[in-house]
JSON list of C-alpha atoms in Angstrom, two decimals:
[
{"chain": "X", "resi": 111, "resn": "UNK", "atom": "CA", "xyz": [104.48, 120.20, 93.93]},
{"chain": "X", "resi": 112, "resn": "UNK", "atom": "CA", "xyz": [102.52, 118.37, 96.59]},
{"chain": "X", "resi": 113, "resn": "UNK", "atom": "CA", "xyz": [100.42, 120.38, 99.09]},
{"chain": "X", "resi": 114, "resn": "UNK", "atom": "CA", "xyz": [99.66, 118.98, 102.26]},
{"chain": "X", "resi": 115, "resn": "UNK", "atom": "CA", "xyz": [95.99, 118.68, 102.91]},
{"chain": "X", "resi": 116, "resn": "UNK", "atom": "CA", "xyz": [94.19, 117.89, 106.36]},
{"chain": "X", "resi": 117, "resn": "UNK", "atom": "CA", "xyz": [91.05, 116.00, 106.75]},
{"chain": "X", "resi": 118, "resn": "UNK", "atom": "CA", "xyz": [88.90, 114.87, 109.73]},
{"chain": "X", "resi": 119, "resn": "UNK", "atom": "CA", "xyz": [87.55, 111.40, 109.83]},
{"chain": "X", "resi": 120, "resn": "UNK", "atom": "CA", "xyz": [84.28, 109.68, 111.48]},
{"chain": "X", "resi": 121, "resn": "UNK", "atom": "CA", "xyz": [82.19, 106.98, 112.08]},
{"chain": "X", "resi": 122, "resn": "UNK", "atom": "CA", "xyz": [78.99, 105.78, 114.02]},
{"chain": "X", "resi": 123, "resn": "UNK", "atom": "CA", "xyz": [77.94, 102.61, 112.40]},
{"chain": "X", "resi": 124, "resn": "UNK", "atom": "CA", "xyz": [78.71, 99.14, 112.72]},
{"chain": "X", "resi": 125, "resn": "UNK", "atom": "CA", "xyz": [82.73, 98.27, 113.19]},
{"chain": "X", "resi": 126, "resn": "UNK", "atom": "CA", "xyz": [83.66, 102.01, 113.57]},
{"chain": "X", "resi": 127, "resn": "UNK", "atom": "CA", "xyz": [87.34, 101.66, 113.59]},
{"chain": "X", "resi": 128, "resn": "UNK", "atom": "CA", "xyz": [87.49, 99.12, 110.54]},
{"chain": "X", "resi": 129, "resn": "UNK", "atom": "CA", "xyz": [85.44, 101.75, 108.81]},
{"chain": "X", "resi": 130, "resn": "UNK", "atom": "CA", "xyz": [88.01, 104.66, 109.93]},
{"chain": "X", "resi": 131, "resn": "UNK", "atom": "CA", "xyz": [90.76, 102.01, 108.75]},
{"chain": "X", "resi": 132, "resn": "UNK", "atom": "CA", "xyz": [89.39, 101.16, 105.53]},
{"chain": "X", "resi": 133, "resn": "UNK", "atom": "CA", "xyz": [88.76, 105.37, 104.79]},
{"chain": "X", "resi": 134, "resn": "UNK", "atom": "CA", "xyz": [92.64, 105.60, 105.83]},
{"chain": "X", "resi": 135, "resn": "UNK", "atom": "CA", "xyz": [93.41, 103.38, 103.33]},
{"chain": "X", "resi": 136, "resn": "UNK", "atom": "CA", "xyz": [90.88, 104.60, 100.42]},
{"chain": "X", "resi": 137, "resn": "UNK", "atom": "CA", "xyz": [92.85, 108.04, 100.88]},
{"chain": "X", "resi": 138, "resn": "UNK", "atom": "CA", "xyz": [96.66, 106.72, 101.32]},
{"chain": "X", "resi": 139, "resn": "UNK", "atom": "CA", "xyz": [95.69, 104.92, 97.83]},
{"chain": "X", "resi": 140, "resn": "UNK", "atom": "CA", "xyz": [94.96, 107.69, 96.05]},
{"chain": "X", "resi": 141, "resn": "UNK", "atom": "CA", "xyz": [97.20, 108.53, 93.22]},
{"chain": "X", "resi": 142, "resn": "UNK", "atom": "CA", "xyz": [100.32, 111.38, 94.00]},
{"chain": "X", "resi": 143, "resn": "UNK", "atom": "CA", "xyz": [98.75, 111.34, 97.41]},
{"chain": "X", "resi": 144, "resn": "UNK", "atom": "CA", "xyz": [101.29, 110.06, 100.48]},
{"chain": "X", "resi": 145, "resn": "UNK", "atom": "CA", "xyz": [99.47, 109.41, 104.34]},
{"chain": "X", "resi": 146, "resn": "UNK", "atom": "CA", "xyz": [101.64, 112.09, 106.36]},
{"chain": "X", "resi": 147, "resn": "UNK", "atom": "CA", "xyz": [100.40, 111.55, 109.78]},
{"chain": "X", "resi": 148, "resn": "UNK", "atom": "CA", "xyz": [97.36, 110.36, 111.66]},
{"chain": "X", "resi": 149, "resn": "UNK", "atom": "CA", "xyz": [96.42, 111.66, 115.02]},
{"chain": "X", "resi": 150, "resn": "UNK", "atom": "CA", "xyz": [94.77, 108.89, 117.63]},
{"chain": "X", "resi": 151, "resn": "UNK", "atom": "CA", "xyz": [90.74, 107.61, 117.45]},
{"chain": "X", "resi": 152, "resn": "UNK", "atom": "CA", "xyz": [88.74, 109.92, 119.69]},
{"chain": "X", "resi": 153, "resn": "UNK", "atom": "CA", "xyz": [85.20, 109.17, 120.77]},
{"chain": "X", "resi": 154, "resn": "UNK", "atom": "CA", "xyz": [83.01, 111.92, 121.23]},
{"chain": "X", "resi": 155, "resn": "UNK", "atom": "CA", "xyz": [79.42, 112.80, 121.52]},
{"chain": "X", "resi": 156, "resn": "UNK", "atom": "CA", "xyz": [76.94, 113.50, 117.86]},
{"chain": "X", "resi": 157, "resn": "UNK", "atom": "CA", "xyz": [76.04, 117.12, 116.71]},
{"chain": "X", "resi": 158, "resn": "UNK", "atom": "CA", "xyz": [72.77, 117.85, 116.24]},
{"chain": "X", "resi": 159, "resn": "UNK", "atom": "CA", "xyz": [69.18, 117.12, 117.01]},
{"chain": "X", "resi": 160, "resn": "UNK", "atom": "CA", "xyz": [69.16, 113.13, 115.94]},
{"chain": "X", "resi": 161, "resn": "UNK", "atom": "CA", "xyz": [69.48, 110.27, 118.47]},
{"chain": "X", "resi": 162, "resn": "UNK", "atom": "CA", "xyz": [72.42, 108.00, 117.20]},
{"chain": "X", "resi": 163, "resn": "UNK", "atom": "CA", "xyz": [76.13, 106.61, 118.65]},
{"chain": "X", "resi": 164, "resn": "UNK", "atom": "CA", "xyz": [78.78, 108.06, 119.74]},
{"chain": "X", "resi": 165, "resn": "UNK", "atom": "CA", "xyz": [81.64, 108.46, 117.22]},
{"chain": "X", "resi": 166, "resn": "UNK", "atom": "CA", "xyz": [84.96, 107.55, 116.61]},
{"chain": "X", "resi": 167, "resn": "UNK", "atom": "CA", "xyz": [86.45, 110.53, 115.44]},
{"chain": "X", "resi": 168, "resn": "UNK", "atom": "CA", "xyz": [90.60, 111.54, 114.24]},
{"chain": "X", "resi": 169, "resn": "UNK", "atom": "CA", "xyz": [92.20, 113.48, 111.67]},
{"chain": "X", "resi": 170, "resn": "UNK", "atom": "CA", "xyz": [94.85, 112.90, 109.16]},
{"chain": "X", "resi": 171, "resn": "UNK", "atom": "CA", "xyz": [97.41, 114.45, 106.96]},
{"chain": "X", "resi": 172, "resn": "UNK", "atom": "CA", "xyz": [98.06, 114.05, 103.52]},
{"chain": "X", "resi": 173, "resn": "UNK", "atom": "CA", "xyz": [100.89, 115.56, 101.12]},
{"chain": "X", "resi": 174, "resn": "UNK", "atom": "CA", "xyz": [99.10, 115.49, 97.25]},
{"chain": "X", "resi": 175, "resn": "UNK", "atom": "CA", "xyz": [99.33, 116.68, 94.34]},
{"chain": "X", "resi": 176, "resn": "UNK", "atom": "CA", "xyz": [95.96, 115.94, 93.29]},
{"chain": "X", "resi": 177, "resn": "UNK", "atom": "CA", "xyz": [93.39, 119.65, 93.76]},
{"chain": "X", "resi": 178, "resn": "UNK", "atom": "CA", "xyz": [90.72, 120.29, 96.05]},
{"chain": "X", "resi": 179, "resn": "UNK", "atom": "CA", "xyz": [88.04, 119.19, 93.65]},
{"chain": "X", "resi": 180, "resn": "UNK", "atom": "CA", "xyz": [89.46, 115.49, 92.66]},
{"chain": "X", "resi": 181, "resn": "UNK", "atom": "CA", "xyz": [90.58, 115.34, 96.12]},
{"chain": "X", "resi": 182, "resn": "UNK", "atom": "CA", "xyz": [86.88, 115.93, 97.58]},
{"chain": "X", "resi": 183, "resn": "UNK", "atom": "CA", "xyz": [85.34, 113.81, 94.81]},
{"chain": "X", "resi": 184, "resn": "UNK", "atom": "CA", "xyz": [87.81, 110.90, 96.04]},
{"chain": "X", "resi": 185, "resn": "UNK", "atom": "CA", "xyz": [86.83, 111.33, 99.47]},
{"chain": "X", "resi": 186, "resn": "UNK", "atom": "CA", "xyz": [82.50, 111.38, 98.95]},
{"chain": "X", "resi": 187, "resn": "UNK", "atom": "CA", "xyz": [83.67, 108.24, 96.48]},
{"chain": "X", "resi": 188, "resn": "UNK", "atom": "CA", "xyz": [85.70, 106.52, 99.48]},
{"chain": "X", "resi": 189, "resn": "UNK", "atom": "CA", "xyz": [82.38, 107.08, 101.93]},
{"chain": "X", "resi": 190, "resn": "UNK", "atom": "CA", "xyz": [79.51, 106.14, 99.23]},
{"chain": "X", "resi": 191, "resn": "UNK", "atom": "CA", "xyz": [82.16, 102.82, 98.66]},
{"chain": "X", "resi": 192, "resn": "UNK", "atom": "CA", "xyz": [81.85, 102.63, 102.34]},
{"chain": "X", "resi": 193, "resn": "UNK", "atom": "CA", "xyz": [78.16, 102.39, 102.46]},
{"chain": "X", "resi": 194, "resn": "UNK", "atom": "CA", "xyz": [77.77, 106.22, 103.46]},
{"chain": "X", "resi": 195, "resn": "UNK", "atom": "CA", "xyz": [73.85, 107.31, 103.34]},
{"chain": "X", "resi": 196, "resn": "UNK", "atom": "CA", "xyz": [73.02, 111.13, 103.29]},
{"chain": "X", "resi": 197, "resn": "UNK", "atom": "CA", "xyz": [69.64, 110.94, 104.39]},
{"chain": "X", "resi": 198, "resn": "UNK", "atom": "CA", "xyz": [69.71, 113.07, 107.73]},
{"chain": "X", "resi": 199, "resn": "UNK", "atom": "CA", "xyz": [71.56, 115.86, 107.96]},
{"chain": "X", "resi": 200, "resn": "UNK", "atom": "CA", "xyz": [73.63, 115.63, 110.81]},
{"chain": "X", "resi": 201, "resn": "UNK", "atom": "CA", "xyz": [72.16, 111.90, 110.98]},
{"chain": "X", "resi": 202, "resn": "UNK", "atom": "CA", "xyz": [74.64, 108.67, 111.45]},
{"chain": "X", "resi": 203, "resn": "UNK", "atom": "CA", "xyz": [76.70, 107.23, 109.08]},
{"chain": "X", "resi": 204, "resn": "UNK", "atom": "CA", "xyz": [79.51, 104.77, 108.35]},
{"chain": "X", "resi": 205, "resn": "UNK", "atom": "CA", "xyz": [82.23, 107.00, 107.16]},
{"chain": "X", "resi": 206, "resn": "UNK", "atom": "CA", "xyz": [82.57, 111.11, 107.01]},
{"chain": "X", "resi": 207, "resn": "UNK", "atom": "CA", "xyz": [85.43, 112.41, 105.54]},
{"chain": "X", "resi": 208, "resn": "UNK", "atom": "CA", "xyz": [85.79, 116.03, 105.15]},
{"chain": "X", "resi": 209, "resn": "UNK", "atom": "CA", "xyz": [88.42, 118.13, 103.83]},
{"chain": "X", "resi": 210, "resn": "UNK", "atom": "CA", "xyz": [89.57, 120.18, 106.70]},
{"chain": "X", "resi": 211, "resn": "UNK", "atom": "CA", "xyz": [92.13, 122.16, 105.05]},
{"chain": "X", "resi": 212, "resn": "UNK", "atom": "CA", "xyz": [94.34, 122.18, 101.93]},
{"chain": "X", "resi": 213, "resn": "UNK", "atom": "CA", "xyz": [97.76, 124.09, 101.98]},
{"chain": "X", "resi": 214, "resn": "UNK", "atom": "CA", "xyz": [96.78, 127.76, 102.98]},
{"chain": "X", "resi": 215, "resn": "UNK", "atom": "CA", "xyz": [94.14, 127.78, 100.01]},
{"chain": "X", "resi": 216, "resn": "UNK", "atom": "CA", "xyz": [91.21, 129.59, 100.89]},
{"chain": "X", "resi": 217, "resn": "UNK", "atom": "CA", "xyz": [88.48, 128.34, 98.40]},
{"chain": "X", "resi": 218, "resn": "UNK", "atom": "CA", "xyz": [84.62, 129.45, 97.96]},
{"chain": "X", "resi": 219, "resn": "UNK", "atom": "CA", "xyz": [82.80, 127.38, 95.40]},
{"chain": "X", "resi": 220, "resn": "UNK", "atom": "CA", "xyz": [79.36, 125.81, 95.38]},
{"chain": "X", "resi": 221, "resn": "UNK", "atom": "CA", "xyz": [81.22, 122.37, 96.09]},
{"chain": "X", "resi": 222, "resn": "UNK", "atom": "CA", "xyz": [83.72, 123.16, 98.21]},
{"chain": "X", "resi": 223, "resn": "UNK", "atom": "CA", "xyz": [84.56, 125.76, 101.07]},
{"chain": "X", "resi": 224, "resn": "UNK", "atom": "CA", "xyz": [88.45, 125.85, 102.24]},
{"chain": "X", "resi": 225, "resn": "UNK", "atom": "CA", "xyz": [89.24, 126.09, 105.26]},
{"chain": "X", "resi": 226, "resn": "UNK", "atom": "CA", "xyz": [86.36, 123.80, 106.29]},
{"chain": "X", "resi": 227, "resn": "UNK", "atom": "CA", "xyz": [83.89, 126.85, 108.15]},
{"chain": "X", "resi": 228, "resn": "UNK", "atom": "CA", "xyz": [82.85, 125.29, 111.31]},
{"chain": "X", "resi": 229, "resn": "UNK", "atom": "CA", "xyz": [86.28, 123.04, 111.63]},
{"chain": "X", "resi": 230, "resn": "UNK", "atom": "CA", "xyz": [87.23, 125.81, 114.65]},
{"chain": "X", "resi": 231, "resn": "UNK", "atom": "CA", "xyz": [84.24, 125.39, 116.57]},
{"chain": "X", "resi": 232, "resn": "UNK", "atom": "CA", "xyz": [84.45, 121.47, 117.30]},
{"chain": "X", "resi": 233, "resn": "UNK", "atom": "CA", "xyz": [86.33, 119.73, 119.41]},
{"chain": "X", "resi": 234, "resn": "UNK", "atom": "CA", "xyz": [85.90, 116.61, 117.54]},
{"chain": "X", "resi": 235, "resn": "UNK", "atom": "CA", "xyz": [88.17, 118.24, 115.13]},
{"chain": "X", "resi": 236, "resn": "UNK", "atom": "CA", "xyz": [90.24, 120.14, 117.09]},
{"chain": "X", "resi": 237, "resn": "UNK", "atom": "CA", "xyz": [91.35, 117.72, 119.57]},
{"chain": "X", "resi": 238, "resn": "UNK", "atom": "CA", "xyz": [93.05, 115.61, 116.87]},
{"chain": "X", "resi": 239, "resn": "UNK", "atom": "CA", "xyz": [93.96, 118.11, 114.70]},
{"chain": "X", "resi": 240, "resn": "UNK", "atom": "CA", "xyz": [96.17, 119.85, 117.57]},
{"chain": "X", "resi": 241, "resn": "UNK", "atom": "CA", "xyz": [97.71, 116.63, 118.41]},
{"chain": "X", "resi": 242, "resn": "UNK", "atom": "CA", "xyz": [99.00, 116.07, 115.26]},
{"chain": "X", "resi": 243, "resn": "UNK", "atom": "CA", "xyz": [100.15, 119.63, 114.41]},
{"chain": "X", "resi": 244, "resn": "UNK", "atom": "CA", "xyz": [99.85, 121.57, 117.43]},
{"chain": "X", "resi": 245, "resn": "UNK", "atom": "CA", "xyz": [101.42, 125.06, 116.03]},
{"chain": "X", "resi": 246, "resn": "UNK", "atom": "CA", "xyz": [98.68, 124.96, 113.01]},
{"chain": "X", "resi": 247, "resn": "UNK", "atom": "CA", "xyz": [97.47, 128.34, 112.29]},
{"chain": "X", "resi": 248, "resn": "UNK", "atom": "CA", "xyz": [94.14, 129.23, 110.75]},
{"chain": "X", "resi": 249, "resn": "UNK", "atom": "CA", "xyz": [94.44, 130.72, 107.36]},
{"chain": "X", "resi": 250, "resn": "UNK", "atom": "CA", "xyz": [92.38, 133.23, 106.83]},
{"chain": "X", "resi": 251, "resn": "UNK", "atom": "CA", "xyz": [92.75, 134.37, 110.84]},
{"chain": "X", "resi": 252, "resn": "UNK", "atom": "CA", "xyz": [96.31, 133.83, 111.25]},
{"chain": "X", "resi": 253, "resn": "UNK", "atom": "CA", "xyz": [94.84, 132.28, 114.78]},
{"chain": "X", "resi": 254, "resn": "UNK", "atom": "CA", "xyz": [96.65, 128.92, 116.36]},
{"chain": "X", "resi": 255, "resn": "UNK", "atom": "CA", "xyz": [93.83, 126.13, 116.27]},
{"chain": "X", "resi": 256, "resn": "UNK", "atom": "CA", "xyz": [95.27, 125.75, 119.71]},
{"chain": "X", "resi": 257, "resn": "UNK", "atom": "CA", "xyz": [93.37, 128.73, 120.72]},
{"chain": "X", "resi": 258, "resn": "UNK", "atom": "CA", "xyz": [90.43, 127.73, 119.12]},
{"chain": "X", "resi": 259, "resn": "UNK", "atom": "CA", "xyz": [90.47, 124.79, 120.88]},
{"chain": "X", "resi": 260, "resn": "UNK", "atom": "CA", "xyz": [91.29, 126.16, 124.42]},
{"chain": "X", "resi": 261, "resn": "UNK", "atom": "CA", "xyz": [88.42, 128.70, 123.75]},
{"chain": "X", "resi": 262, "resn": "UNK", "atom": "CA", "xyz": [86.01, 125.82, 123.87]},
{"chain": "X", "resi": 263, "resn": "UNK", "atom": "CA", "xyz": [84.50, 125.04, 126.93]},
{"chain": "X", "resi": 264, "resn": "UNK", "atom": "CA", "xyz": [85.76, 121.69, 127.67]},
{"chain": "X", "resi": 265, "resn": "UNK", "atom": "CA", "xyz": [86.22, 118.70, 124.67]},
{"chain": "X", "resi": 266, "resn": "UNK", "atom": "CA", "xyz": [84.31, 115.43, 125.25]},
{"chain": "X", "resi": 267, "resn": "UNK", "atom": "CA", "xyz": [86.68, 113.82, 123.31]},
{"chain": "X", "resi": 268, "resn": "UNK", "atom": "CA", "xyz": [88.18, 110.92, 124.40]},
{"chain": "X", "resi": 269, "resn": "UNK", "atom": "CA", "xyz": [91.29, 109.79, 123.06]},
{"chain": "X", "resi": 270, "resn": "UNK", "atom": "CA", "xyz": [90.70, 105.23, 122.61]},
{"chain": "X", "resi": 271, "resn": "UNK", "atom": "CA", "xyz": [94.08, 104.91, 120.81]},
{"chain": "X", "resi": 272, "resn": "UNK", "atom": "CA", "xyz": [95.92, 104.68, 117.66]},
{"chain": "X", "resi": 273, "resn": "UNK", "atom": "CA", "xyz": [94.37, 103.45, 114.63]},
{"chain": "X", "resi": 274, "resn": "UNK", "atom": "CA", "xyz": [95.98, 101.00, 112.34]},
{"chain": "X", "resi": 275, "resn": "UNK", "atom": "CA", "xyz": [97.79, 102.29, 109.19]},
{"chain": "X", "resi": 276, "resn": "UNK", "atom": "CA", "xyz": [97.23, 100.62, 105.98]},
{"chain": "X", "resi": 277, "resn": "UNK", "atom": "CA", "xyz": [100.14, 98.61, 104.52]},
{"chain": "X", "resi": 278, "resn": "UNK", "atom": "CA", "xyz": [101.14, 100.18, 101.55]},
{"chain": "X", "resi": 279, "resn": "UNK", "atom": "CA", "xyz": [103.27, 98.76, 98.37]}
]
């Protein structure tokens, strides 16, 4: 039975929307996997020490049947396809996808951690994680994101509009 999976997506290289397009459509491609909904392109400030551009930042649902592992492995495949470098932590790049969430699994491996751990403390993935599923609850807390979010002093996010979904067969 599918599970429905959330996952944030970024860019700060080059055409950052095509990017955020093209990882759309690496994901909606998968097999079993079916794009659910995809909140608006939000531009917002870098983490982190390293001088770089602004991002271009949304998240998306997914219904799947494929696991957390594949699904991960699909998504660093869909950034490295993409041209994604991990030379600086926290540095630019072309295309971040991270799993967010997957059903209310809570998972601790050395690959993967479920819920994502720091997805409450940024805006950058709250903003457009709320607007696509405002009532979303934490799983381990049992806490709305909305309150996550509100907790937050202030979101530099701004919303730049709706990104293109990929035409599928």
């Amino acid at each position: 039975m599918p599970e429905r999976a959330y996952i944030a997506i970024g860019s700060n290289l080059g055409d950052r929307r095509a990017y955020l397009e093209a990882g759309l459509k690496e994901v909606a491609t998968l097999p079993n996997t079916r794009l659910a909904e995809v909140s608006h392109a939000y531009e917002t400030p870098p983490l982190g020490p390293v001088a770089q551009p602004d991002f271009l930042n949304a998240v998306f649902a997914i219904e799947t049947s494929l696991a957390p592992e594949p699904l991960l492995a699909a998504l660093l495949a869909a950034e490295k396809k993409h041209q994604r470098q991990r030379r600086i932590h926290w540095g630019p790049r072309t295309l971040d996808l991270d799993l967010l969430l997957y059903g209310e699994r809570v998972v601790e491996s050395a690959a993967l951690i479920l819920p994502h751990p720091h997805m409450h403390e940024r805006s950058f993935v709250l903003v457009p994680l709320c607007e696509i599923t405002p009532d979303l609850r934490h799983p381990v807390t049992g806490r709305p994101f909305a309150e996550y979010l509100a907790a937050l002093n202030g979101s530099e996010a701004k919303a730049v509009g709706p990104l293109a979904l990929p035409a599928l067969p």
